[in-house]
Coordinates of C-alpha atoms and ligand atoms in Angstrom, one line a residue:
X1176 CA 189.1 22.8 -65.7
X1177 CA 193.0 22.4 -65.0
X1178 CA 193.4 21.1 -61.6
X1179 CA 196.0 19.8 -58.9
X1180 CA 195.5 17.9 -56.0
X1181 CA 198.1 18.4 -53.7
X1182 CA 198.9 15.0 -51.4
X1183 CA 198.3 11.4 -52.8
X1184 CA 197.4 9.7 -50.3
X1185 CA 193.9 7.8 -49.2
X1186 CA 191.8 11.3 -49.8
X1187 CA 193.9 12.8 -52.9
X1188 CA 194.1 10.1 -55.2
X1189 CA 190.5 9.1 -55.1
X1190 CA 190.0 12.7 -55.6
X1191 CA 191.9 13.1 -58.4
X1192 CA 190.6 10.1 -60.0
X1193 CA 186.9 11.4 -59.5
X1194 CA 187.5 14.8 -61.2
X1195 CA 189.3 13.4 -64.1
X1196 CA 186.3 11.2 -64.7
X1197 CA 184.0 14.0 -64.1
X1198 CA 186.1 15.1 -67.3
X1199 CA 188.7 17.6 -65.3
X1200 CA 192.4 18.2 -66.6
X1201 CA 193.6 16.6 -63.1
X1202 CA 197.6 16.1 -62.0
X1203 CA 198.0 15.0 -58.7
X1204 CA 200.8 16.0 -57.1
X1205 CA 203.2 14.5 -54.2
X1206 CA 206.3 14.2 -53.2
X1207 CA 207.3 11.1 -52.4
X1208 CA 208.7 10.0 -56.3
X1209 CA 208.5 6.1 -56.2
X1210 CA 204.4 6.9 -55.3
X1211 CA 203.9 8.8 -58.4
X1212 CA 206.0 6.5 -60.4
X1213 CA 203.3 3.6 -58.9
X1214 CA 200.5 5.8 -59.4
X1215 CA 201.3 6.7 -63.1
X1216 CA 201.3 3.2 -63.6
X1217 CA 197.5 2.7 -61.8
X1218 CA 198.5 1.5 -58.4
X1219 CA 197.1 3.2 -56.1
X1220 CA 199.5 1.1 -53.2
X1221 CA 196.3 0.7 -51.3
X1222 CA 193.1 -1.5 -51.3
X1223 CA 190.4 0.1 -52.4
X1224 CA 187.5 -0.9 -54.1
X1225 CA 186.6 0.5 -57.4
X1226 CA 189.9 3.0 -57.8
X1227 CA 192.5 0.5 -59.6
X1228 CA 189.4 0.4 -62.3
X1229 CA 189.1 4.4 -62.2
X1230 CA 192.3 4.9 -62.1
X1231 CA 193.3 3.0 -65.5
X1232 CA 190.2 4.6 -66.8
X1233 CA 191.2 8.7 -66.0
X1234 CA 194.8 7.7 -66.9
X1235 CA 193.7 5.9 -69.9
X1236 CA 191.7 9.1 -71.1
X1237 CA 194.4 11.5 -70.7
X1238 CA 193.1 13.7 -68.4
X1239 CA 194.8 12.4 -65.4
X1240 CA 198.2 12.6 -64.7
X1241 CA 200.8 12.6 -61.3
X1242 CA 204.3 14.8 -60.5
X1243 CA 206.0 15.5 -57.6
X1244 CA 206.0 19.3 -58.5
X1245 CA 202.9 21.6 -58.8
X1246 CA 202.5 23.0 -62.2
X1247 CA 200.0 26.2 -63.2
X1248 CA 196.2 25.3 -62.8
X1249 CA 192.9 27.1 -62.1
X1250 CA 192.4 24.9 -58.8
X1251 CA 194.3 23.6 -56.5
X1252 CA 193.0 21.4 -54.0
X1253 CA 195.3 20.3 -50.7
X1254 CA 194.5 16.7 -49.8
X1255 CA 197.5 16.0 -47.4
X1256 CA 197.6 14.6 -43.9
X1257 CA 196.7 15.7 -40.7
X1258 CA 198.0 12.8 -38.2
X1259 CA 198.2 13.6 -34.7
X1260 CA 201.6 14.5 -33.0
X1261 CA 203.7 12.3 -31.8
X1262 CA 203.6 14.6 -28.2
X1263 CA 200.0 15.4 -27.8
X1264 CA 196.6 14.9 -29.1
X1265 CA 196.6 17.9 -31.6
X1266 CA 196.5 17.9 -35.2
X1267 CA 199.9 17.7 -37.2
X1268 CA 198.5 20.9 -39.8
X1269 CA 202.4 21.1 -40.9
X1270 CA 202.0 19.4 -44.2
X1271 CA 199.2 21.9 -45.3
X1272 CA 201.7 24.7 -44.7
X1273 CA 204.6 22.7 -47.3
X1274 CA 201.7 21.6 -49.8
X1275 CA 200.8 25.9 -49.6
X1276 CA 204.7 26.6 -50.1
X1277 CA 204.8 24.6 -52.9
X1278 CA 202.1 25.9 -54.9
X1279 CA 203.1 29.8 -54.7
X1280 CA 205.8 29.2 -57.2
X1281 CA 203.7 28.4 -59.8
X1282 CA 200.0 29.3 -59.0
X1283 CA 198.6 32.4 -60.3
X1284 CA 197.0 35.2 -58.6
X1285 CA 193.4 34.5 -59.5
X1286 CA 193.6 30.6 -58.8
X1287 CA 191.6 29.2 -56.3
X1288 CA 193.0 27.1 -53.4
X1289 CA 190.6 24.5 -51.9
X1290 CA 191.2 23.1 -48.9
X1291 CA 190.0 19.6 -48.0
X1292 CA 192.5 18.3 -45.6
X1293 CA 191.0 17.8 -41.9
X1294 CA 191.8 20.8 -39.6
X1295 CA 191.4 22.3 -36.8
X1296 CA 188.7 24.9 -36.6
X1297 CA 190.7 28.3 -37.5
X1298 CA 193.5 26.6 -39.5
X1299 CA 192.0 28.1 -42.8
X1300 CA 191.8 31.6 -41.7
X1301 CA 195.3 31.8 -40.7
X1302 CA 196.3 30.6 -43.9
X1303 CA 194.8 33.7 -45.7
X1304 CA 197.8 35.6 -45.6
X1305 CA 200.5 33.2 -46.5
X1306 CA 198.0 32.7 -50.1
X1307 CA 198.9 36.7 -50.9
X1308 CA 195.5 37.2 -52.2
X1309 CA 194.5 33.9 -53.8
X1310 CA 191.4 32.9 -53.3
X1311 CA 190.9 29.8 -50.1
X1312 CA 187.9 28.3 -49.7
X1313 CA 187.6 25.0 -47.1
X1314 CA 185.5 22.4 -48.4
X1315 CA 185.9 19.6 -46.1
X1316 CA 185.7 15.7 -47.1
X1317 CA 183.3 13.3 -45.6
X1318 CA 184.8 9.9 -47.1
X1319 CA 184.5 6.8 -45.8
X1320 CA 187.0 4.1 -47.2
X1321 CA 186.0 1.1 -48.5
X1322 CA 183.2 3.0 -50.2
X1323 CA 185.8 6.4 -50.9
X1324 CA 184.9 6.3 -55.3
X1325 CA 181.1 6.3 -54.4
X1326 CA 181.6 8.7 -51.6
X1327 CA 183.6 11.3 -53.5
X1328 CA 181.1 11.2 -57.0
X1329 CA 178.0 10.7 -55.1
X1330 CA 178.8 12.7 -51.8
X1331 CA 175.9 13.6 -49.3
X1332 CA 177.0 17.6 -49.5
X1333 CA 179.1 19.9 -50.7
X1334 CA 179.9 22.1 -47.9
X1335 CA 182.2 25.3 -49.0
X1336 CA 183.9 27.2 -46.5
X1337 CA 184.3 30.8 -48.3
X1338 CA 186.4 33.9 -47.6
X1339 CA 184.7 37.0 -45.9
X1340 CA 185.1 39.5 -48.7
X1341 CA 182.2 38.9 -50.7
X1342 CA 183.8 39.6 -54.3
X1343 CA 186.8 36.7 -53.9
X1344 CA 184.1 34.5 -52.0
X1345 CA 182.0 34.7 -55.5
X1346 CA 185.1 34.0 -57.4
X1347 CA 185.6 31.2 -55.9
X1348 CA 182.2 29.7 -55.2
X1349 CA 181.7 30.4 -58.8
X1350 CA 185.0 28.1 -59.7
X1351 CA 183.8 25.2 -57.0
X1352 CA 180.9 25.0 -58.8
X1353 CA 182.0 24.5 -62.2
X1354 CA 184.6 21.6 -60.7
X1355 CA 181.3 20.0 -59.5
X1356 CA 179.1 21.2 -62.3
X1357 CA 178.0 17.6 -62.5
X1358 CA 177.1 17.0 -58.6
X1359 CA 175.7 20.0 -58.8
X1360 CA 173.3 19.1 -61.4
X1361 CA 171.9 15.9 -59.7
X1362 CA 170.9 17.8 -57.0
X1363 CA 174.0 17.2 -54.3
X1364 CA 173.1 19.7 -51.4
X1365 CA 175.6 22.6 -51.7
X1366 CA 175.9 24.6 -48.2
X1367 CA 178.2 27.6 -48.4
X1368 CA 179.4 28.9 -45.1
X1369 CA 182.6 30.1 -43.5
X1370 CA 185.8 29.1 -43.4
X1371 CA 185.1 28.2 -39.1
X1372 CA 181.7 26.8 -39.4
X1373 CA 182.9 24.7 -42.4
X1374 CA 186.2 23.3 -40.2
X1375 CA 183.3 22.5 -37.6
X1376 CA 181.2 20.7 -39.6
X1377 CA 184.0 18.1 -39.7
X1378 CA 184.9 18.1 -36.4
X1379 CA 181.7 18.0 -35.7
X1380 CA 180.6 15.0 -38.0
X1381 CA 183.4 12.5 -36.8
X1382 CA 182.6 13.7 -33.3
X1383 CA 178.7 12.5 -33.5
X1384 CA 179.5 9.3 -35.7
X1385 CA 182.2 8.8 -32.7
X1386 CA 179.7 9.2 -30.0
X1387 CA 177.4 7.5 -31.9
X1388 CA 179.8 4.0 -31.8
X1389 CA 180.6 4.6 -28.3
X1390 CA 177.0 5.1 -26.8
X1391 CA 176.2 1.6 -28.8
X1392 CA 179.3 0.1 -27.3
X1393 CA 177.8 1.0 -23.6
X1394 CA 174.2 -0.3 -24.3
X1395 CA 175.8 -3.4 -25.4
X1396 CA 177.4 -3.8 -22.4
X1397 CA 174.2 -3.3 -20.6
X1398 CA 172.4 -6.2 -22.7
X1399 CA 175.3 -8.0 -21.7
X1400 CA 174.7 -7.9 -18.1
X1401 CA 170.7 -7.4 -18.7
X1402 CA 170.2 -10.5 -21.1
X1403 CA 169.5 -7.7 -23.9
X1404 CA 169.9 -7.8 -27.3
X1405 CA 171.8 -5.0 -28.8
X1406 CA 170.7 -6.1 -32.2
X1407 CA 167.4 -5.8 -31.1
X1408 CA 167.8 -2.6 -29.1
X1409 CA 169.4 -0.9 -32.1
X1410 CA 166.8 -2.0 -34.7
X1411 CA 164.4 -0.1 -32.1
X1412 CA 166.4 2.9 -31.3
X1413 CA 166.9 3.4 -35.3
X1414 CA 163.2 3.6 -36.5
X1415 CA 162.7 6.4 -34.5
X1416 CA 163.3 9.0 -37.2
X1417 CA 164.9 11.5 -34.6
X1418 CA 168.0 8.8 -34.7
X1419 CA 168.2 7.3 -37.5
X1420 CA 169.3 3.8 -38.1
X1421 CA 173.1 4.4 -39.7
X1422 CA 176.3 3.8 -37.5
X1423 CA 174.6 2.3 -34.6
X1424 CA 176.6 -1.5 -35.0
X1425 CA 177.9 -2.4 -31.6
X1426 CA 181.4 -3.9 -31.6
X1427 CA 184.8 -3.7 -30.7
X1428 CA 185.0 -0.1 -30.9
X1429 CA 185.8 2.8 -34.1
X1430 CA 189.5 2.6 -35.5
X1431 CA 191.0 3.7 -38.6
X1432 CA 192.9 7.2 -39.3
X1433 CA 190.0 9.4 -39.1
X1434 CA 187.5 8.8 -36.0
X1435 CA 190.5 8.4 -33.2
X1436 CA 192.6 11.1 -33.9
X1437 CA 189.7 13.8 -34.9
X1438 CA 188.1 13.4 -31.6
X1439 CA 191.4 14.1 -29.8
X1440 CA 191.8 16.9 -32.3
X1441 CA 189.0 18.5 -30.9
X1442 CA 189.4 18.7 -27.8
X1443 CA 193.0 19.6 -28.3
X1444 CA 191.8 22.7 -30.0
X1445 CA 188.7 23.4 -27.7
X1446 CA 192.0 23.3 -25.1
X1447 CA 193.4 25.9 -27.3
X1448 CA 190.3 28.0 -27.1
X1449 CA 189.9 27.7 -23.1
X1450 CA 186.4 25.8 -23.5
X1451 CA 187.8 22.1 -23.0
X1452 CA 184.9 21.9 -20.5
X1453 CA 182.3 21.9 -23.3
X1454 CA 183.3 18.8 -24.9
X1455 CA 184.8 16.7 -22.0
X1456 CA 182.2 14.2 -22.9
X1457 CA 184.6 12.9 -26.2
X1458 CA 186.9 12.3 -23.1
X1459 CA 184.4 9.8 -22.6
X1460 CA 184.1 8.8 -26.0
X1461 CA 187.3 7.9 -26.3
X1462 CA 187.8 6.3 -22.7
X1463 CA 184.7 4.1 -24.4
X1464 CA 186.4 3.3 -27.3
X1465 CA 189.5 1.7 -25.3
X1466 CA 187.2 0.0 -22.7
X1467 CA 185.7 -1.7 -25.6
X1468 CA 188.8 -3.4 -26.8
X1469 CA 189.8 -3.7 -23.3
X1470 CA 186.7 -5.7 -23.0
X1471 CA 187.1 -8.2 -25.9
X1472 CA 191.3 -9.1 -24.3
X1473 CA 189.2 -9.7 -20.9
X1474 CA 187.2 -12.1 -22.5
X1475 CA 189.7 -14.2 -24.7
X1476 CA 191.8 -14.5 -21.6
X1477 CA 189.0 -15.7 -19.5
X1478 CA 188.5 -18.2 -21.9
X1479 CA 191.7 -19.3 -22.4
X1480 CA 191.4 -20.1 -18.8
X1481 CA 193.7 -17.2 -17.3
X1482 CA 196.7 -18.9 -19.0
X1483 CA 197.1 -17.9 -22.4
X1484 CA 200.4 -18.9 -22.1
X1485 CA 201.4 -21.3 -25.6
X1486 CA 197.2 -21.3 -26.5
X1487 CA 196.1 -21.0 -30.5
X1488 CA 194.5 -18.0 -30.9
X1489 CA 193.0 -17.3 -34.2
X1490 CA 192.1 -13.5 -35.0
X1491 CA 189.6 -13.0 -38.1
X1492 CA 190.5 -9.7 -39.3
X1493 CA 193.4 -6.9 -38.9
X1494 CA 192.2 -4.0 -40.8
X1495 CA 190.2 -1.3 -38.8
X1496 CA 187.2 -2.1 -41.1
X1497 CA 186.3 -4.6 -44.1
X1498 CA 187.0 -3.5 -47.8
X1499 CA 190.4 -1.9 -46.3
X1500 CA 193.8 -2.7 -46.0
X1501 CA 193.9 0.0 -43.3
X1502 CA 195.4 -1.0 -40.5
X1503 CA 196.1 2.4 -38.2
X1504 CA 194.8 2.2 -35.4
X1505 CA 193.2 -1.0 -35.6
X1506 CA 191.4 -2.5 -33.2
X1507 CA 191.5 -5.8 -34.4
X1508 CA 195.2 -5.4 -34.6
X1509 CA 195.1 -3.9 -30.9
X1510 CA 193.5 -7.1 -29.2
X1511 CA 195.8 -9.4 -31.4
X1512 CA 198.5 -7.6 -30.5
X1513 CA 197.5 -7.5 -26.3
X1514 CA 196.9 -11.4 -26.4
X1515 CA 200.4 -12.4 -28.4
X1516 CA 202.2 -9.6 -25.2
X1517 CA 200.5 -12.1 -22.7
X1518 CA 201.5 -15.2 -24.1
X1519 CA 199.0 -16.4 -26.9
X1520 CA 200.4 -18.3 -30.3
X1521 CA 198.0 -15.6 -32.5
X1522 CA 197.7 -16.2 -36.0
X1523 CA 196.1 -13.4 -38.0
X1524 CA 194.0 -13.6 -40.8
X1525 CA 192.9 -10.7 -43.2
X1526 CA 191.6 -10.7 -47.0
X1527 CA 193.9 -7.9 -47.9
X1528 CA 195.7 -6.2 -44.8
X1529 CA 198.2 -9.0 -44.0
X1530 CA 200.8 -7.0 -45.9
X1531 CA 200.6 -3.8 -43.9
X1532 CA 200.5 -6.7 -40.6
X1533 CA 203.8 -8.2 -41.7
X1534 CA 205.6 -4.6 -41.7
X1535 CA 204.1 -3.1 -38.8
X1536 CA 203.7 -6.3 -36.2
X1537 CA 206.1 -8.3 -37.6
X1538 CA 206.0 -10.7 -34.7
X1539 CA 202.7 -12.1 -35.2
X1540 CA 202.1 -15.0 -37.2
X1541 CA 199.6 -14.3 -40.3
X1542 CA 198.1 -16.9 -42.6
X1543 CA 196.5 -16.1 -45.8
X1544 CA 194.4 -19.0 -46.2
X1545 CA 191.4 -19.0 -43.5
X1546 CA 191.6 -23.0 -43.4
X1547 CA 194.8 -23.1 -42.0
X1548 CA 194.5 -20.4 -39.9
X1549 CA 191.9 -21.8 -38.0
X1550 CA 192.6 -25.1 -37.6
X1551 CA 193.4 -26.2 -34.0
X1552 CA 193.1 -22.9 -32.8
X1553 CA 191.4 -22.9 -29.0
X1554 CA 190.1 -19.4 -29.5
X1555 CA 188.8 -18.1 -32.6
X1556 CA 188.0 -14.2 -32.6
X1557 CA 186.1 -12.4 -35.3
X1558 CA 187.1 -8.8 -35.1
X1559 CA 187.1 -7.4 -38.8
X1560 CA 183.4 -7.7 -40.5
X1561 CA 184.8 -9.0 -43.6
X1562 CA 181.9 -10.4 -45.8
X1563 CA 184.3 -13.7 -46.5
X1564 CA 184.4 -14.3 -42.4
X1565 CA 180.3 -14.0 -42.3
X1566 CA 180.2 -16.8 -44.9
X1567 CA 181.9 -19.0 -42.9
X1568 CA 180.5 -22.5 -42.2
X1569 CA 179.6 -23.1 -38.9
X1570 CA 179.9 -27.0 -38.7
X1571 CA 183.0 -26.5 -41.1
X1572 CA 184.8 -24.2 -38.6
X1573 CA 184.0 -25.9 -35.9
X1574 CA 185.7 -29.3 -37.3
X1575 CA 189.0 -27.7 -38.0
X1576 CA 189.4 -26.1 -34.3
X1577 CA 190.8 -27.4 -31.1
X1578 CA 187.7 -26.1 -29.1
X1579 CA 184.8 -24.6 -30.6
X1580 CA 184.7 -21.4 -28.9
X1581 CA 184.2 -17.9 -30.7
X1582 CA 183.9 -14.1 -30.0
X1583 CA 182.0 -12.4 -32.5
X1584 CA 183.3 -9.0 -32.1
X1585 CA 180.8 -7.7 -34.4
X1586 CA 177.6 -9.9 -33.8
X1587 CA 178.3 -10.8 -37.5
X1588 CA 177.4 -14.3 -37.3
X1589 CA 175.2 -14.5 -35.2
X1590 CA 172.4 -13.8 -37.7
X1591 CA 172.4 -14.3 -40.8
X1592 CA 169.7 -15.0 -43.8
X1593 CA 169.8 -18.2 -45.2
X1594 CA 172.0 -20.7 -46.7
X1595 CA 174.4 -19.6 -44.4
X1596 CA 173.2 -22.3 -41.0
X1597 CA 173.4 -20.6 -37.9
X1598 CA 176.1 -20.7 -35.3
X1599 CA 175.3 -23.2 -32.1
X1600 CA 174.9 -20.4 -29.7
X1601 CA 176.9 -22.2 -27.5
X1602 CA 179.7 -21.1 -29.4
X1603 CA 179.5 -17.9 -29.5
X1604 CA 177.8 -17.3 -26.3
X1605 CA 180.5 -14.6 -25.3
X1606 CA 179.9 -12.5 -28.4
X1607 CA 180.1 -8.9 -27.6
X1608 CA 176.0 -7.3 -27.3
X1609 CA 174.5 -10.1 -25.4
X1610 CA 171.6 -12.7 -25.9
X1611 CA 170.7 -12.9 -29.4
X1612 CA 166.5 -13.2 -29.7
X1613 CA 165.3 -14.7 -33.1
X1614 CA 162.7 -11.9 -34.1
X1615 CA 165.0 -9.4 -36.5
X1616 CA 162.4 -8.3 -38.8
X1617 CA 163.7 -8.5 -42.4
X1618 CA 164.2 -4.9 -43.1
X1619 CA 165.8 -3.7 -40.5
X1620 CA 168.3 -6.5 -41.4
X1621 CA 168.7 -5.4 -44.3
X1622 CA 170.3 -2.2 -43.6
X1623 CA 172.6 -3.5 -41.0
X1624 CA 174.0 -5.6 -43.7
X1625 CA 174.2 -2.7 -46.5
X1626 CA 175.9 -0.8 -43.9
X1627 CA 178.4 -4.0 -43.4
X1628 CA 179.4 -2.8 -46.7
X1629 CA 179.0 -6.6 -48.4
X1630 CA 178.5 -5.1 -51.8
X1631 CA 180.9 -1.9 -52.3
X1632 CA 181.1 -2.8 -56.0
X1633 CA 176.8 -1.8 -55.8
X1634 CA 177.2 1.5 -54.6
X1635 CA 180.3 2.5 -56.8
X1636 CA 178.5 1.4 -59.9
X1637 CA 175.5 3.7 -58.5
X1638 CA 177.7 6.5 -58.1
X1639 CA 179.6 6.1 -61.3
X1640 CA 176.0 6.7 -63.0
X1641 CA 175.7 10.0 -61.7
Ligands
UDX901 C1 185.2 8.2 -41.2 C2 184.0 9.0 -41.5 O1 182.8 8.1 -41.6 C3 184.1 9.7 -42.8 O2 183.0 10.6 -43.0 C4 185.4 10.6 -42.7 O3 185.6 11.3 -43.9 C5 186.6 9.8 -42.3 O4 186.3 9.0 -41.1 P1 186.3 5.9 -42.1 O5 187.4 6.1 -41.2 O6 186.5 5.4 -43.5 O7 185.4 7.2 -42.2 O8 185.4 4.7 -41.4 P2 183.9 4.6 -40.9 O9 183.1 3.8 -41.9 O10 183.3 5.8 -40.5 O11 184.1 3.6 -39.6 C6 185.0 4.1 -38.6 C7 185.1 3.0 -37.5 O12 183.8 2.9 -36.8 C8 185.4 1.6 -38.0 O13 186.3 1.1 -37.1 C9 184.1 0.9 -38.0 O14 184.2 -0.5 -37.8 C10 183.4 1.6 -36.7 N1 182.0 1.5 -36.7 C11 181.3 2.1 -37.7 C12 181.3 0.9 -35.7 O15 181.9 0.3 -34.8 N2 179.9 0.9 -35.7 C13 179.2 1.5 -36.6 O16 178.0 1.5 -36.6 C14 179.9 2.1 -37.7

């Protein structure tokens, strides 16, 4: 099929990359010139395993292709952004409204429009009008990045958000399903609602994973101050089938340009709608969120004595997760940032983010090489689970610092399989989750660690057989 993807960013070029492998006729479309220039050339500009390789490979074929002006097609689907304003916690939905304006010049009357961008729940039935009688349908993404090429070939569901009147809603379920014939065919749930309940699902999905994160985060407080195991609790909590062992990692709270700003999306809209009351509780959430970076800041300066004042700190991590250069909203970035304000000499260290570091907090000090970084430091902090940081040698790391003292932000080396020796508790007695108790059954480990996303390369090669 002849498609553009409207919006290059994180969500649109993985996007348009999948559906010219799935063998699409794809251009992706933005407006910003010198990022098409860099993505006709294979860049996407971002870290992200898997895409340089799909990239070269759906613009090696042909099929793929970028501009910064829509051109006729059968589909069009709008990938832009929807940041929160500067003023409030709302949803920016401006740059759906341009990537709409930009496609009426050229897109015929029976194309389909498919919206994919995050809104807020009645966004896609006020658009209706302004698409003079081409067909929307609101099919929302559920991607997570670092794993965004397996997550986009191999998705969980399809969910299609359709129009009321039954004859365009065929029309374009009918053109949905050829773009994802292939899906379709192995079986990828397809749910077909409309165009509000489809919005909710969203909202809806980043709200529980949210809630889910901070209602860890509060139980591992409690082990703190109960000589728990959070570990330990979570492995329990998670073989009860009702919940479900995913996205139940205690740590230094969610990040990243999805979680933070949909939750305050939602209840900015719920505002809207006069029934803020009914999800207060992601007040909460978010109130949770903070407290738990709040709580790692606390802890470095307690044991940098009070006085942080000229003391090496050394911060493992900057982007929001690991297998991303991401660094919005980062909450690794956050407590680096606090401890330099009161005083600290932080050096930051990052596989791949240190770039996006360097522009955005250009006053701290980064170091590429994790050697150097640590050595002499009197604090060490591990706050991005990067799989080279969980490798690290204990005795090794310990020889190169001033004081061997460590917060795991992430309980990430606390336990791990062997060769890798185990950390002297001693040193990472102030780890965030509490006392660490040396019965985690094998499996249960094992998921943690898939979820740590160690090998992304394993599940894109999975997808890519689809
Ligand atoms: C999220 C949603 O998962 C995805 O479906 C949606 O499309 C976009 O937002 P993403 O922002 O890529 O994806 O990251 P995700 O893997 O969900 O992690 C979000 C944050 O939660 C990260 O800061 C991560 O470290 C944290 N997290 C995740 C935890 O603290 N504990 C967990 O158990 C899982």
């Amino acid at each position: 099929m002849k498609i553009n993807v409207i919006g290059c960013g994180y969500l649109g070029t993985v996007h348009a990359a999948c559906l010219a492998t799935l063998g699409h006729e794809v251009m992706g479309v933005d407006t910003d010139v010198a990022k098409v220039e860099r993505l006709s050339h294979g860049d996407p500009g971002f870290f992200e395993p898997g895409l340089p390789e799909l990239l070269a490979q759906a613009l090696g074929s042909g099929r793929l292709s970028f501009a910064t002006e829509p051109t006729p097609a059968e589909v069009y689907f709008l990938t832009v952004g929807t940041p929160q304003v500067t003023d409030g916690l709302a949803a920016d939905v401006s740059f759906v409204h341009a990537a709409i304006d930009s496609i009426l010049p050229v897109a015929s009357l029976d194309a389909v429009v498919v919206g994919k961008s995050t809104v807020p729940v009645g966004t896609a039935a006020g658009l209706v009008d302004k698409l003079g009688g081409r067909a929307l349908v609101w099919s929302p993404e559920f991607l997570r990045e670092g794993f965004a090429v397996a997550d986009t070939l191999h998705p969980d569901r399809l969910v299609y958000g359709l129009p009321d009147d039954p004859a365009t809603a065929c029309r374009a379920q009918n053109a949905l399903d050829q773009v994802y014939e292939s899906m379709l065919a192995a079986d990828v749930p397809r749910l077909t609602m409309n165009y509000a309940t489809a919005e909710l699902v969203k909202m809806a999905a980043n709200s529980f994973l949210a809630t889910k994160i901070s209602f860890m985060n509060t139980m591992a407080e409690l082990c703190e101050c109960t000589g728990g195991d959070v570990t330990l609790l979570a492995e329990a909590l998670g073989l009860d089938a009702r919940i479900g062992p995913l996205f139940l990692r205690a740590g230094i709270g969610f990040g990243g340009g999805c979680l933070p700003k949909d939750i305050r999306a939602v209840i900015a809209r719920a505002t809207e709608l006069g029934v803020d009351d009914t999800v207060s509780f992601l007040h909460h959430v978010d109130a949770i969120n903070q407290h738990s970076r709040d709580r790692v800041v606390d802890r470095a300066l307690q044991l940098l004595g009070d006085e942080p004042e000229g003391k090496k700190v050394t911060v493992l991590g900057a982007s929001f997760k690991p297998n991303s250069d991401d660094i919005r909203d980062s909450p690794a970035l956050e407590v680096a940032d606090r401890l330099h304000d009161q005083g600290a000499e932080v050096t930051v260290t990052d596989p791949q983010a240190l770039f996006g570091v360097h522009r955005s907090f250009p006053h701290l000090h980064t170091e590429s090489d994790i050697t150097a970084a640590l050595t002499g430091a009197e604090l060490v902090l591990l706050l991005t689970e990067w799989q080279e940081f969980s490798h690290l040698d204990p005795q090794a790391t310990i020889d190169l610092v001033e004081r061997p003292q460590l917060i795991d932000g992430h309980r990430l080396l606390l336990r791990r399989n062997q060769p890798t020796p185990l950390w002297p508790p001693q040193v990472c007695s102030n780890s965030i989750g509490g006392h660490v108790q040396p019965n985690l059954p094998l499996g249960f480990r094992r998921v943690l660690e898939m979820q740590r996303t160690d090998e992304p390369q394993m599940y894109i090669d999975n997808a890519l057989r689809l």
